[in-house]
Coordinates of C-alpha atoms in Angstrom, one line a residue:
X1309 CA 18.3 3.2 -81.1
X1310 CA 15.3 5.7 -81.7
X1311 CA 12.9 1.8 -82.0
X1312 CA 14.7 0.5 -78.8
X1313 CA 13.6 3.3 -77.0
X1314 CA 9.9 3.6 -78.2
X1315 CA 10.0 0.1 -76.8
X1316 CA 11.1 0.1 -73.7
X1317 CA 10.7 3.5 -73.0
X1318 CA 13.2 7.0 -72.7
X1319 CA 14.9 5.6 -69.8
X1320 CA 16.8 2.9 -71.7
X1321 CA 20.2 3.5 -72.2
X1322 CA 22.9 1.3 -73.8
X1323 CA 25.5 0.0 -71.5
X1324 CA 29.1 -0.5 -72.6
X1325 CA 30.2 -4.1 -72.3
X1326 CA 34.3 -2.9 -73.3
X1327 CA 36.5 -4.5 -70.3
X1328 CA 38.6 -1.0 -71.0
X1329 CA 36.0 1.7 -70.1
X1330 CA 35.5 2.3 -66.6
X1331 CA 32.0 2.3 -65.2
X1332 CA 30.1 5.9 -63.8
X1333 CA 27.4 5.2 -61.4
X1334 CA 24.6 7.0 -62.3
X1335 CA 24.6 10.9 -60.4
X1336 CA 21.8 11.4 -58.1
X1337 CA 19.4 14.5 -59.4
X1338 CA 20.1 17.7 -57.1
X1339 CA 17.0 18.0 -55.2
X1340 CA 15.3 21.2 -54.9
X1341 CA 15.8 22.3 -52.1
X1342 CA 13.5 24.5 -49.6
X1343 CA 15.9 27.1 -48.2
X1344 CA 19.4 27.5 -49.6
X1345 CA 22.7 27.0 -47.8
X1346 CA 22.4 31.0 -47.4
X1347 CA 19.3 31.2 -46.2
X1348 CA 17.3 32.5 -48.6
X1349 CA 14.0 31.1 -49.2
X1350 CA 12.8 29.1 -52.2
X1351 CA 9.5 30.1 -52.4
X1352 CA 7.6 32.6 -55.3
X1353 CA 4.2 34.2 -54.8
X1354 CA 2.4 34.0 -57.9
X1355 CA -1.2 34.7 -59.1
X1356 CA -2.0 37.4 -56.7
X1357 CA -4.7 39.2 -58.3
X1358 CA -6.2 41.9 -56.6
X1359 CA -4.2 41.4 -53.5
X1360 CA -1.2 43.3 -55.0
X1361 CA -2.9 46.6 -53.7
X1362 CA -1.8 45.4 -50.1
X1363 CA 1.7 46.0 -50.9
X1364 CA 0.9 49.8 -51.4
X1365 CA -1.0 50.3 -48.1
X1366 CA 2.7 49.2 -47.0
X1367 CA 4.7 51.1 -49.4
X1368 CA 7.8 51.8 -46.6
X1369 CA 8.3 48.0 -46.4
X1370 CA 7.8 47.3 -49.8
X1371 CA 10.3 49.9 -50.5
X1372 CA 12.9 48.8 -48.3
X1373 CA 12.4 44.6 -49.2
X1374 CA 13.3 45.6 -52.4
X1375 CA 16.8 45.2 -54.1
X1376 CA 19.3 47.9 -53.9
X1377 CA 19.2 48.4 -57.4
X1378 CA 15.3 49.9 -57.7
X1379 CA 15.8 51.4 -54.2
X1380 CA 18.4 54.0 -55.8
X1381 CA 16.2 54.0 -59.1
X1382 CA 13.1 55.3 -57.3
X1383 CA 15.8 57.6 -55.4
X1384 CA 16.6 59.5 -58.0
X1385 CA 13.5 59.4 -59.7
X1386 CA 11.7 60.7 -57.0
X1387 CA 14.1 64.0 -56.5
X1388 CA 14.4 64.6 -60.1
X1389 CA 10.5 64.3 -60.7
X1390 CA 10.2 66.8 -57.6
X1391 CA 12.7 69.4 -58.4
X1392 CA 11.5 69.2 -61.9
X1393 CA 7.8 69.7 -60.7
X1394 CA 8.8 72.5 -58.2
X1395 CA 10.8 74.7 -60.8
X1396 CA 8.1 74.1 -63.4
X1397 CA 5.4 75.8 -60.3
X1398 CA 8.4 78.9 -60.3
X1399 CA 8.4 78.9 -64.3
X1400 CA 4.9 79.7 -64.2
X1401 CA 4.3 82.0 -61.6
X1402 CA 6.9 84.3 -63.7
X1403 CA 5.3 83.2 -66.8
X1404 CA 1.9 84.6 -65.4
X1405 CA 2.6 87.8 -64.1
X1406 CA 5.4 88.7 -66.8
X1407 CA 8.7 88.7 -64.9
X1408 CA 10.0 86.5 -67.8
X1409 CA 9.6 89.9 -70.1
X1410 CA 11.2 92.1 -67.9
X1411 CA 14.2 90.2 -66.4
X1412 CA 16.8 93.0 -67.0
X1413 CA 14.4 95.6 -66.1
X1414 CA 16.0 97.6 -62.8
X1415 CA 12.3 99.3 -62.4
X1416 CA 10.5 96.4 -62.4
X1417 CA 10.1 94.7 -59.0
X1418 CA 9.2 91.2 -59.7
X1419 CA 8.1 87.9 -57.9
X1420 CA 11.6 86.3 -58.0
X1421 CA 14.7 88.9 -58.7
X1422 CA 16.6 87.5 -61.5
X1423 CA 14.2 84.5 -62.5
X1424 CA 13.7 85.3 -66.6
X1425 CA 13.9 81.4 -67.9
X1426 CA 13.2 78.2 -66.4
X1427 CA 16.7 77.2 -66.0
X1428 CA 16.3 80.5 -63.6
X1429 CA 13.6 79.2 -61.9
X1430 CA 15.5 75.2 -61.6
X1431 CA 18.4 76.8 -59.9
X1432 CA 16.6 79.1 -57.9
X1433 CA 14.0 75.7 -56.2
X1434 CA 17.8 73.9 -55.7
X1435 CA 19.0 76.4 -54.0
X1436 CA 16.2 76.9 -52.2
X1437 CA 15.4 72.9 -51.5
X1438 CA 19.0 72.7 -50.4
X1439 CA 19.2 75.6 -48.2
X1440 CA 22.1 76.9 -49.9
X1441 CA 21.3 80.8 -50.5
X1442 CA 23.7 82.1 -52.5
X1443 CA 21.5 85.9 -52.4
X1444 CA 21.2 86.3 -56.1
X1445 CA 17.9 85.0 -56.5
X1446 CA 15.0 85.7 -53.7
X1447 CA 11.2 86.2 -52.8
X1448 CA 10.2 90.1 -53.0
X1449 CA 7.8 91.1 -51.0
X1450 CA 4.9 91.8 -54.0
X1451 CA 4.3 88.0 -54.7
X1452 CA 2.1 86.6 -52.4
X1453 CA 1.5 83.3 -54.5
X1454 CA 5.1 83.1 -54.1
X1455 CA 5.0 82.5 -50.7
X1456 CA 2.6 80.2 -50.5
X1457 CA 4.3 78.0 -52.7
X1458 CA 7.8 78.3 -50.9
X1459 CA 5.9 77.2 -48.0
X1460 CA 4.5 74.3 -49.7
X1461 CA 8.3 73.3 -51.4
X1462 CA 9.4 73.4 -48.0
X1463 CA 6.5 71.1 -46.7
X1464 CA 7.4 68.4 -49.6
X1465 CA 10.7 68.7 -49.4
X1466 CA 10.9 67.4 -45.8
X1467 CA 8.4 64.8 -46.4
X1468 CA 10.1 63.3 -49.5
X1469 CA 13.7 64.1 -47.5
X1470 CA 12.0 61.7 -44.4
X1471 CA 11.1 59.1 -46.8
X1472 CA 13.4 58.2 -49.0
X1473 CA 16.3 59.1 -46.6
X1474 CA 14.8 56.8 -43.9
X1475 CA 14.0 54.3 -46.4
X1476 CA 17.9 54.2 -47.0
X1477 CA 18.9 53.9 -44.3
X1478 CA 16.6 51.6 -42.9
X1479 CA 18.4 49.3 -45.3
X1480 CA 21.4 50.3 -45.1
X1481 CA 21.3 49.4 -41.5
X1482 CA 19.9 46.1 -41.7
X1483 CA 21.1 43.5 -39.3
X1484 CA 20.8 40.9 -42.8
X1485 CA 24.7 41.4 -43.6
X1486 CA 25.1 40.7 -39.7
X1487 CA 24.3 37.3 -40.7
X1488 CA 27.1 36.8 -43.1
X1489 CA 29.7 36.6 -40.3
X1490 CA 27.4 33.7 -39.0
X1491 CA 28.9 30.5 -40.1
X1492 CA 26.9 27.2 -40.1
X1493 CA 29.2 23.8 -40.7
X1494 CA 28.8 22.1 -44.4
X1495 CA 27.3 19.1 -43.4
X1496 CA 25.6 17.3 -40.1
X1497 CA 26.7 14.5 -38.6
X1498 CA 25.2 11.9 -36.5
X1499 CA 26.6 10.1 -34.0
X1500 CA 26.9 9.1 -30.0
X1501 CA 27.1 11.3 -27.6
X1502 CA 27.1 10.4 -23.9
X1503 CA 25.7 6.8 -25.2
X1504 CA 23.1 8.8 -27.0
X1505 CA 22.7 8.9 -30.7
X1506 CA 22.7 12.6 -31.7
X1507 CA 22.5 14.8 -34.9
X1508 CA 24.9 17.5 -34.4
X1509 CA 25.7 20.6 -36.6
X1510 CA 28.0 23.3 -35.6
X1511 CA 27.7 27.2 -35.8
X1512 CA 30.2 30.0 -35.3
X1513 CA 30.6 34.0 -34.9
X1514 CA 33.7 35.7 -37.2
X1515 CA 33.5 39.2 -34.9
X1516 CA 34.4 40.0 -31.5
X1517 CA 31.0 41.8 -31.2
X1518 CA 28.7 39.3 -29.4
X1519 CA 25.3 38.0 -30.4
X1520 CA 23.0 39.4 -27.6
X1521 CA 20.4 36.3 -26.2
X1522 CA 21.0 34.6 -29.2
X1523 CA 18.8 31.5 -29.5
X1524 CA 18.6 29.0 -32.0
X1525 CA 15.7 26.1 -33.5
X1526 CA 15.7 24.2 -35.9
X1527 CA 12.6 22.6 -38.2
X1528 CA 12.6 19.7 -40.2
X1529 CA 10.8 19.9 -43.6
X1530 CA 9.5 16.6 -45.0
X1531 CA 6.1 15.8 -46.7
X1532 CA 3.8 12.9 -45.3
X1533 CA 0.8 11.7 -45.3
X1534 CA -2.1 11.6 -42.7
X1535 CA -4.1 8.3 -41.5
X1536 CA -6.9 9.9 -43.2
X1537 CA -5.5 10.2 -46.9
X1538 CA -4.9 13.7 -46.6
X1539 CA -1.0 14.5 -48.2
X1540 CA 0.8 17.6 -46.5
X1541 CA 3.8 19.0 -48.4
X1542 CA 6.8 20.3 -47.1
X1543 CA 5.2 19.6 -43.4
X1544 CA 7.0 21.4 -40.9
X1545 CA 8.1 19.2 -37.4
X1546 CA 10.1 20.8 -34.3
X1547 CA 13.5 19.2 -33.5
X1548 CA 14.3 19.5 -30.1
X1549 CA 17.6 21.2 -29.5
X1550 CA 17.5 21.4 -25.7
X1551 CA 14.5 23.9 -25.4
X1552 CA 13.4 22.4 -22.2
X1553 CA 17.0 22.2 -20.9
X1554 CA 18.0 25.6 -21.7
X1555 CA 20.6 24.7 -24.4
X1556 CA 19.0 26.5 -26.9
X1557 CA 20.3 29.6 -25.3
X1558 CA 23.6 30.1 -26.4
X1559 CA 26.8 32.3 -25.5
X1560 CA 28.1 32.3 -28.9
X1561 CA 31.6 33.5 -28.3
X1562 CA 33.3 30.4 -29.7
X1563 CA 32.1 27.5 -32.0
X1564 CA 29.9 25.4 -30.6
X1565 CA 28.1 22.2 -31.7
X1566 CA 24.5 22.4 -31.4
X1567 CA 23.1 18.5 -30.3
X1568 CA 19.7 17.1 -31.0
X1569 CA 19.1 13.9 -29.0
X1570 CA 17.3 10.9 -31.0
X1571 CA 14.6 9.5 -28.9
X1572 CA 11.2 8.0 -28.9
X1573 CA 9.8 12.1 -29.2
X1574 CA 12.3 12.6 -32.4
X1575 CA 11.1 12.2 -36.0
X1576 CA 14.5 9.9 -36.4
X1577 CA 13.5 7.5 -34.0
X1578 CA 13.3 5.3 -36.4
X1579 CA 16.2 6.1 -38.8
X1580 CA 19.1 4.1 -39.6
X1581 CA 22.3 4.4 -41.8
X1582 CA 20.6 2.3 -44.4
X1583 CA 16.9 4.6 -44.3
X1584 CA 18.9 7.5 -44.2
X1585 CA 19.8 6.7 -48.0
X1586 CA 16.5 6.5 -49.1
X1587 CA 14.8 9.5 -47.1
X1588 CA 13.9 12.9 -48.2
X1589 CA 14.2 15.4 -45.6
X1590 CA 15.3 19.5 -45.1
X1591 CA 16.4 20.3 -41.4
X1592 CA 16.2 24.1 -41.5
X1593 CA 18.6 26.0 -38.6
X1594 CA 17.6 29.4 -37.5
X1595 CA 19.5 31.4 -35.3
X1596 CA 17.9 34.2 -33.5
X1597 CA 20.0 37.3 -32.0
X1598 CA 20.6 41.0 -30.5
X1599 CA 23.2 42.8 -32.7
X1600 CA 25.4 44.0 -29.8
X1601 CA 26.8 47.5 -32.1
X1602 CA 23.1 48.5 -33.1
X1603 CA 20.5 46.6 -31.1
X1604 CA 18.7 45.1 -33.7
X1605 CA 17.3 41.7 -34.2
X1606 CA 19.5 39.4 -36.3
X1607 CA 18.3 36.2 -38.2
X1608 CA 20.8 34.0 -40.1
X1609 CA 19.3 30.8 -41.7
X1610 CA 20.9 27.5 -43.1
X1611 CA 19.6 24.0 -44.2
X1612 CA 20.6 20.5 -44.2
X1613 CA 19.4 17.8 -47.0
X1614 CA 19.5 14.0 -46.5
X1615 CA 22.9 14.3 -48.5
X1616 CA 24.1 16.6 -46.6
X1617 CA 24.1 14.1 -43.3
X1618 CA 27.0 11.9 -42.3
X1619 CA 26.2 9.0 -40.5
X1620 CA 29.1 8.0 -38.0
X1621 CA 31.3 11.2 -38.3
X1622 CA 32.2 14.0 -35.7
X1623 CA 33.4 17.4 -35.7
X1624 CA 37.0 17.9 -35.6
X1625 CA 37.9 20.2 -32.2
X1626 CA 38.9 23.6 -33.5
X1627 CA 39.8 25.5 -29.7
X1628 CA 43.3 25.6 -28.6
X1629 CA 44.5 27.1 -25.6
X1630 CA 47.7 29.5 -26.6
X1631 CA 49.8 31.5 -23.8
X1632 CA 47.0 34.0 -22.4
X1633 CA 43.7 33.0 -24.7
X1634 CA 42.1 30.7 -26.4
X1635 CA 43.0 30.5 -30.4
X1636 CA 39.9 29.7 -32.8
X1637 CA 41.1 27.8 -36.1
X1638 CA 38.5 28.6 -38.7
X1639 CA 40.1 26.2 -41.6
X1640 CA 38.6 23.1 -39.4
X1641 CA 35.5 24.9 -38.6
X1642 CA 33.8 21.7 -41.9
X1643 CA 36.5 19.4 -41.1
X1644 CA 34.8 15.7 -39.7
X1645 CA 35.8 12.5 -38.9
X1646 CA 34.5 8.7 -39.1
X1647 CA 34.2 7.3 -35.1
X1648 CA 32.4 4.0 -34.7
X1649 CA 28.7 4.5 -34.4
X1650 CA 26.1 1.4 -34.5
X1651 CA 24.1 1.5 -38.3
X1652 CA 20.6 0.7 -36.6
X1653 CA 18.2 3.2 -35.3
X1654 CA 17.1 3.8 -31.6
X1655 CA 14.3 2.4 -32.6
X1656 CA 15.6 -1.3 -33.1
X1657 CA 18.1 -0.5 -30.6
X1658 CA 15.8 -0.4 -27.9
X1659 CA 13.1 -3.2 -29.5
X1660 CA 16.8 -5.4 -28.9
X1661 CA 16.9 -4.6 -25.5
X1662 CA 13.8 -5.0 -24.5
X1663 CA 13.6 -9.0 -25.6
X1664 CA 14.0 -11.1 -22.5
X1665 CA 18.0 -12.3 -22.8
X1666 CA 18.1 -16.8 -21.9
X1667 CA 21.4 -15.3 -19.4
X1668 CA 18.8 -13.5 -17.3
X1669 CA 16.4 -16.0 -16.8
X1670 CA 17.3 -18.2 -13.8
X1671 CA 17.4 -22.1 -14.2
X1672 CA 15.8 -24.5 -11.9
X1673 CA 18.6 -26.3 -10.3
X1674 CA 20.1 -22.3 -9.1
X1675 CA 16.4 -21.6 -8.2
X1676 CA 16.7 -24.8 -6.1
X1677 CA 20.3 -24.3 -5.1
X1678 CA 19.6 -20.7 -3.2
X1679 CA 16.4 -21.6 -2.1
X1680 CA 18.4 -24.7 -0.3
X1681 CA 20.3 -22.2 1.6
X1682 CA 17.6 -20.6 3.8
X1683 CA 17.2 -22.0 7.0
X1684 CA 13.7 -23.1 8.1
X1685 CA 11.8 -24.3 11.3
X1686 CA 9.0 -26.4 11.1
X1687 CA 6.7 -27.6 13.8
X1688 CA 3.7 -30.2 13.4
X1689 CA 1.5 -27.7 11.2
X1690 CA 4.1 -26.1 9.3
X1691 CA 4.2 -28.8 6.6
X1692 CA 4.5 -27.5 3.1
X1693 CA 2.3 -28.8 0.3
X1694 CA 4.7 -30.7 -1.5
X1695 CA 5.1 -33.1 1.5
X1696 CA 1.3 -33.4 2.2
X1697 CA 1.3 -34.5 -1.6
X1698 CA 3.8 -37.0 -0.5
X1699 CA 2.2 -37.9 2.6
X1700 CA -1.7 -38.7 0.7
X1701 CA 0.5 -40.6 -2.1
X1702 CA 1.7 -43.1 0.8
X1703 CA 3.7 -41.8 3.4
X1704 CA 0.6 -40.4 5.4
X1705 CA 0.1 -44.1 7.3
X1706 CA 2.3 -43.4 9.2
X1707 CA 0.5 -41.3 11.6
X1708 CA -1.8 -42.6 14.0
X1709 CA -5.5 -42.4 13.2
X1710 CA -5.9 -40.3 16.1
X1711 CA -4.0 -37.8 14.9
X1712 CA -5.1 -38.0 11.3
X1713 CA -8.6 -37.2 12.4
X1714 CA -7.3 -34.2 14.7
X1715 CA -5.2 -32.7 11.8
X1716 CA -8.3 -33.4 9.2
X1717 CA -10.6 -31.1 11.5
X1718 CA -12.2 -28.1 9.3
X1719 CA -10.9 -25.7 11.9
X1720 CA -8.8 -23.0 10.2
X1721 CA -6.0 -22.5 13.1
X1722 CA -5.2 -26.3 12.6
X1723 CA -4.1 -25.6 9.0
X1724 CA -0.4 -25.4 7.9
X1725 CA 1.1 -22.8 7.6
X1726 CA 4.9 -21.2 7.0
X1727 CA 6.0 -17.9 8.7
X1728 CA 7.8 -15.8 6.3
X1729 CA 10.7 -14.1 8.4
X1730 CA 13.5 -11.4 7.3
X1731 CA 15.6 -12.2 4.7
X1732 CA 18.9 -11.5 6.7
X1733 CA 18.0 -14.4 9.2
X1734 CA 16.2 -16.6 6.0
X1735 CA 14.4 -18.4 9.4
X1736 CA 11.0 -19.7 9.4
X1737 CA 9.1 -20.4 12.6
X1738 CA 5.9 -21.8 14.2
X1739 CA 5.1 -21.8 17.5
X1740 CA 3.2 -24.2 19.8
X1741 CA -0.1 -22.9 19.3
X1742 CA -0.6 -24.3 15.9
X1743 CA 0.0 -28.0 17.5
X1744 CA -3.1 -29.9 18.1
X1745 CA -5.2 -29.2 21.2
X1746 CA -3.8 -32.7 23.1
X1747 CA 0.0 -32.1 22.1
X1748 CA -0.7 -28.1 23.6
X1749 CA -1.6 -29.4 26.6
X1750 CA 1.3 -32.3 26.7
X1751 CA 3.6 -29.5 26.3
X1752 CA 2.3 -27.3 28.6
X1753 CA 2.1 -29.9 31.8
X1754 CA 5.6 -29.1 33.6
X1755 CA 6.2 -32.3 34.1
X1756 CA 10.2 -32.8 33.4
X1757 CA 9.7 -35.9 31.9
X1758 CA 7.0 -34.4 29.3
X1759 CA 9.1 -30.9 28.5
X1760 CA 12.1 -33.9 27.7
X1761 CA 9.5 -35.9 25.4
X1762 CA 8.4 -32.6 24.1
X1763 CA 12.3 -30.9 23.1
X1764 CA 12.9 -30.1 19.7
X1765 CA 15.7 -32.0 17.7
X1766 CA 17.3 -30.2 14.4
X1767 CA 17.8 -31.9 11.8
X1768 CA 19.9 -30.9 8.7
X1769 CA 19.3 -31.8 5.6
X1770 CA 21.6 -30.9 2.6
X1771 CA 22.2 -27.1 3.3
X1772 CA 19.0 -27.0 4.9
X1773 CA 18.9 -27.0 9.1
X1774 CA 15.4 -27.7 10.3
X1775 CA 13.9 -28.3 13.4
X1776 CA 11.5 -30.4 14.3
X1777 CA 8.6 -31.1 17.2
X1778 CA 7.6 -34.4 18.5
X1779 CA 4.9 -34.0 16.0
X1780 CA 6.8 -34.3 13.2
X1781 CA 6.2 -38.7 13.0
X1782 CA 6.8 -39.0 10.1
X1783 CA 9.8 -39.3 7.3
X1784 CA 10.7 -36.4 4.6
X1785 CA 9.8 -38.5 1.4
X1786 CA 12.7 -38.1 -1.7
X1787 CA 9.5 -36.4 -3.6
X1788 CA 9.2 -33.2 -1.4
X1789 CA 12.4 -31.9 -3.1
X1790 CA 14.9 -31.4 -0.8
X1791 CA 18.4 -32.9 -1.5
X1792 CA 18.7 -36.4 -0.9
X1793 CA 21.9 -35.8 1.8
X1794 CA 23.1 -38.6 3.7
X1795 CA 22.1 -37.6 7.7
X1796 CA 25.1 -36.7 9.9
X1797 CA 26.3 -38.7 12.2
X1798 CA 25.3 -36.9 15.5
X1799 CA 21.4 -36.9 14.4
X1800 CA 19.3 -38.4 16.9
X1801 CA 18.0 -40.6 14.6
X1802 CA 20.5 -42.6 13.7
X1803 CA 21.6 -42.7 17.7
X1804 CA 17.8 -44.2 18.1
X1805 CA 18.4 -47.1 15.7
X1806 CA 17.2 -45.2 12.6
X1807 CA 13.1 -45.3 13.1
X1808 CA 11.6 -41.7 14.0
X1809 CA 9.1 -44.2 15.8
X1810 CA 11.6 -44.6 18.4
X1811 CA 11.8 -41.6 19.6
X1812 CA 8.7 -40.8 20.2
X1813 CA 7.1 -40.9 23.3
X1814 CA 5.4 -44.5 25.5
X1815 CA 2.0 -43.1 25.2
X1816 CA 2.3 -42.4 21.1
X1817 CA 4.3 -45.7 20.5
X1818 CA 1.5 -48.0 21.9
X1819 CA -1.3 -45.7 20.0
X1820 CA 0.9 -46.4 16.8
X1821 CA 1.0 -50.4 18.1
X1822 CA -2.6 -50.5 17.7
X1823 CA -3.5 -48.9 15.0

């Protein structure tokens, strides 16, 4: 065993072939993890050197971040060292004048009556220091160093007194154990919510007392590297939590489930169920609040690892209405449940959407088939190009030269054109005036005979009624794509024998005999 694994390393390990044994898949190393589920931070300062002298210039801080235990230590050390130090001064101003020798002496008058020892002098500073004059032992009048120095013990005495009691309860009162009736959910889920995908956590308040303006953010923790080579660990990114909507302001009287919405802006964008097992990640929550009792500024902390992330799940609902309130039940506060959510990100969700579906894109025959349905009206000009193609590939003969030379002109009014109208009436016009200058003033001779010669006939083809002027001479070729319809009974052209050349006026008929 010892040579197999020089070979091929310390990782190998020998797998048991036996049908009977059952098969352990391999447990996933607990990662370390930034801030704990309590919200204490992870992090040690080390290798201060000199800088350890700022914690002194600070010593009230210093004193109350530190643990309860060497907060009562330097208590007590501090009032023993000073009574000790204070009855020691009273010892040897008795020592010095010689009260000690004459401590049973009625004559004598000395600094302190009925100091003679230093256990004396000890219970004379404590009762002193603690106000508590019993009258056996006091300051005579003789001893003026004495007087000073009770002066100066009562100087100390309220300066140690401010310190250390203040210190005390400075941390007694700290809004940190506020923080344990803040509850944060085990785990975060992600799912949809109003056809969003969302990462969802939930937090709740054990008391009746209210968290004033309470407020809560939440950071994600995850190491990366920049375009330029340059690795940042532990990089801290915002998650949006509905800052810009407000819903980061919460009335935390009940549980609620706090909702960050994956989008383009998010750091998931591009996370899926099967990334999600592969990513390394730490979403840290902070909630921020007024104690309501004492008015102080609460902080209660929590963090999520990628483990600790359930893809397609949702919170159970934990409200109830009962006769006359609202009943909270606490033992479903953790409690999820799978719902159908898709495993791709937003990312590919959208990149989906936004290729162009074949249902979408309209085919030619329906392009054909609603076009067919708008109603146009055409005069000699309004002539579309796909007929003029028709009408240079053969069909164009049959137009007198005269006319082909009028219509060939370079002047720009003679050019074909079609007016566009609304799309309610689908219609499209031309008037008179873009007829050629001889037909204009055929038409506008008020001669009944030529206003006859001059009417307009409709024509329907297919779905498509069209109306045409005596200028129109010539026949719609199958190549100009309108549907080949058979012509209804009551045209005009079939009533004239068939030939649009025989309806078309003496003068026009002879100039098409000649050419």
């Amino acid at each position: 065993m010892a040579a197999l694994r020089r070979k091929f390393g310390e990782d190998y390990q020998v797998v048991n072939t036996n049908r009977a044994s059952t098969f352990s898949a391999p447990v996933k190393k607990k990662r370390q993890r930034f801030v704990d589920k309590n919200g204490r931070c992870n992090v040690q300062h080390g290798n201060l050197g000199g800088e350890t002298s700022r914690y002194l210039s600070d010593l009230f801080t210093t004193l109350v971040d530190l643990k309860w235990r060497w907060n009562l230590l330097i208590f007590i050390l501090t009032y023993t060292i000073a009574w000790l130090v204070m009855a020691s001064m009273w010892w040897i101003i008795a020592y010095i004048r010689g009260d000690l020798n004459h401590g049973h002496d009625s004559s004598y008058t000395p600094c302190v009556a009925n100091v003679y020892n230093f256990p004396s002098a000890f219970l004379f500073f404590i009762e002193t220091e603690a106000t508590i004059g019993y009258g056996y032992r006091y300051i005579t009048e003789k001893c003026p160093e004495g007087i000073i120095l009770f002066l100066f013990q009562s100087l100390l005495g309220s300066i140690v007194d401010a310190f250390l009691i203040g210190c005390m309860f400075i941390k007694m009162s700290q809004p940190k154990k506020r923080a344990e009736t803040l509850m944060f959910s085990q785990d975060a889920v992600i799912s949809q919510r109003d056809g969003k995908l969302c990462l969802m956590f939930r937090v709740g308040n054990l008391r009746n007392s209210h968290m004033v303006s309470a407020q809560i953010r939440c950071k994600l923790i995850k190491s990366r590297q920049t375009p330029e080579g340059e690795f940042l660990p532990l990089d801290q990114c915002e998650l949006d939590v509905g800052f810009g909507t407000g819903a980061d302001q919460l009335f935390l009287v009940s549980p609620l489930t706090i909702c960050h919405e994956i989008n383009p802006k998010s750091p998931f964008f591009d996370l899926s169920q099967r990334s999600l097992m592969n990513e390394q990640f730490e979403i840290v929550v902070i909630l921020e609040g007024i104690v309501e009792t004492t008015g102080m500024t609460c902080q209660a902390r929590t963090s999520y690892t990628e483990d600790e992330v359930l893809w397609g799940h949702r919170f159970l609902p934990v409200m109830s209405l009962e006769e006359g309130f609202f009943r909270v039940d606490y033992s479903q506060f953790h409690s999820t449940f799978e719902v159908p959510t898709p495993p791709y990100s937003v990312k590919e969700h959208e990149e989906k959407n936004s290729l162009p579906s074949p249902l979408s894109t309209p085919t030619p025959a329906l392009a054909e088939h609603h076009g067919g349905r708008r109603d146009r009206v055409f005069s000699v000009d309004c002539i579309n190009s796909s007929e003029e193609g028709s009408r240079q590939g053969g069909g164009g003969g049959r137009l007198p030269s005269k006319l082909q030379r009028m219509s060939s002109s370079g002047k720009e009014d003679l050019q074909r054109k079609v007016l566009l109208l609304s799309s309610q009436h689908s219609e499209k016009a031309c008037s008179t005036g873009d007829l050629p200058l001889k037909l204009q003033r055929l038409s506008s001779s008020p001669s009944p005979v030529t206003q006859n010669r001059l009417q307009l006939k409709s024509l329907k083809v297919g779905f498509e009624p069209m109306t045409q002027s005596t200028g129109d001479l010539y026949q719609r070729s199958p190549t100009t794509g309108l549907p080949s319809t058979p012509i209804p009974m009551h045209s005009p052209l079939l009533s004239a024998g068939g030939r649009p050349e025989d309806n078309l006026p003496a003068k026009l008929r002879k100039m098409n005999a000649d050419r």
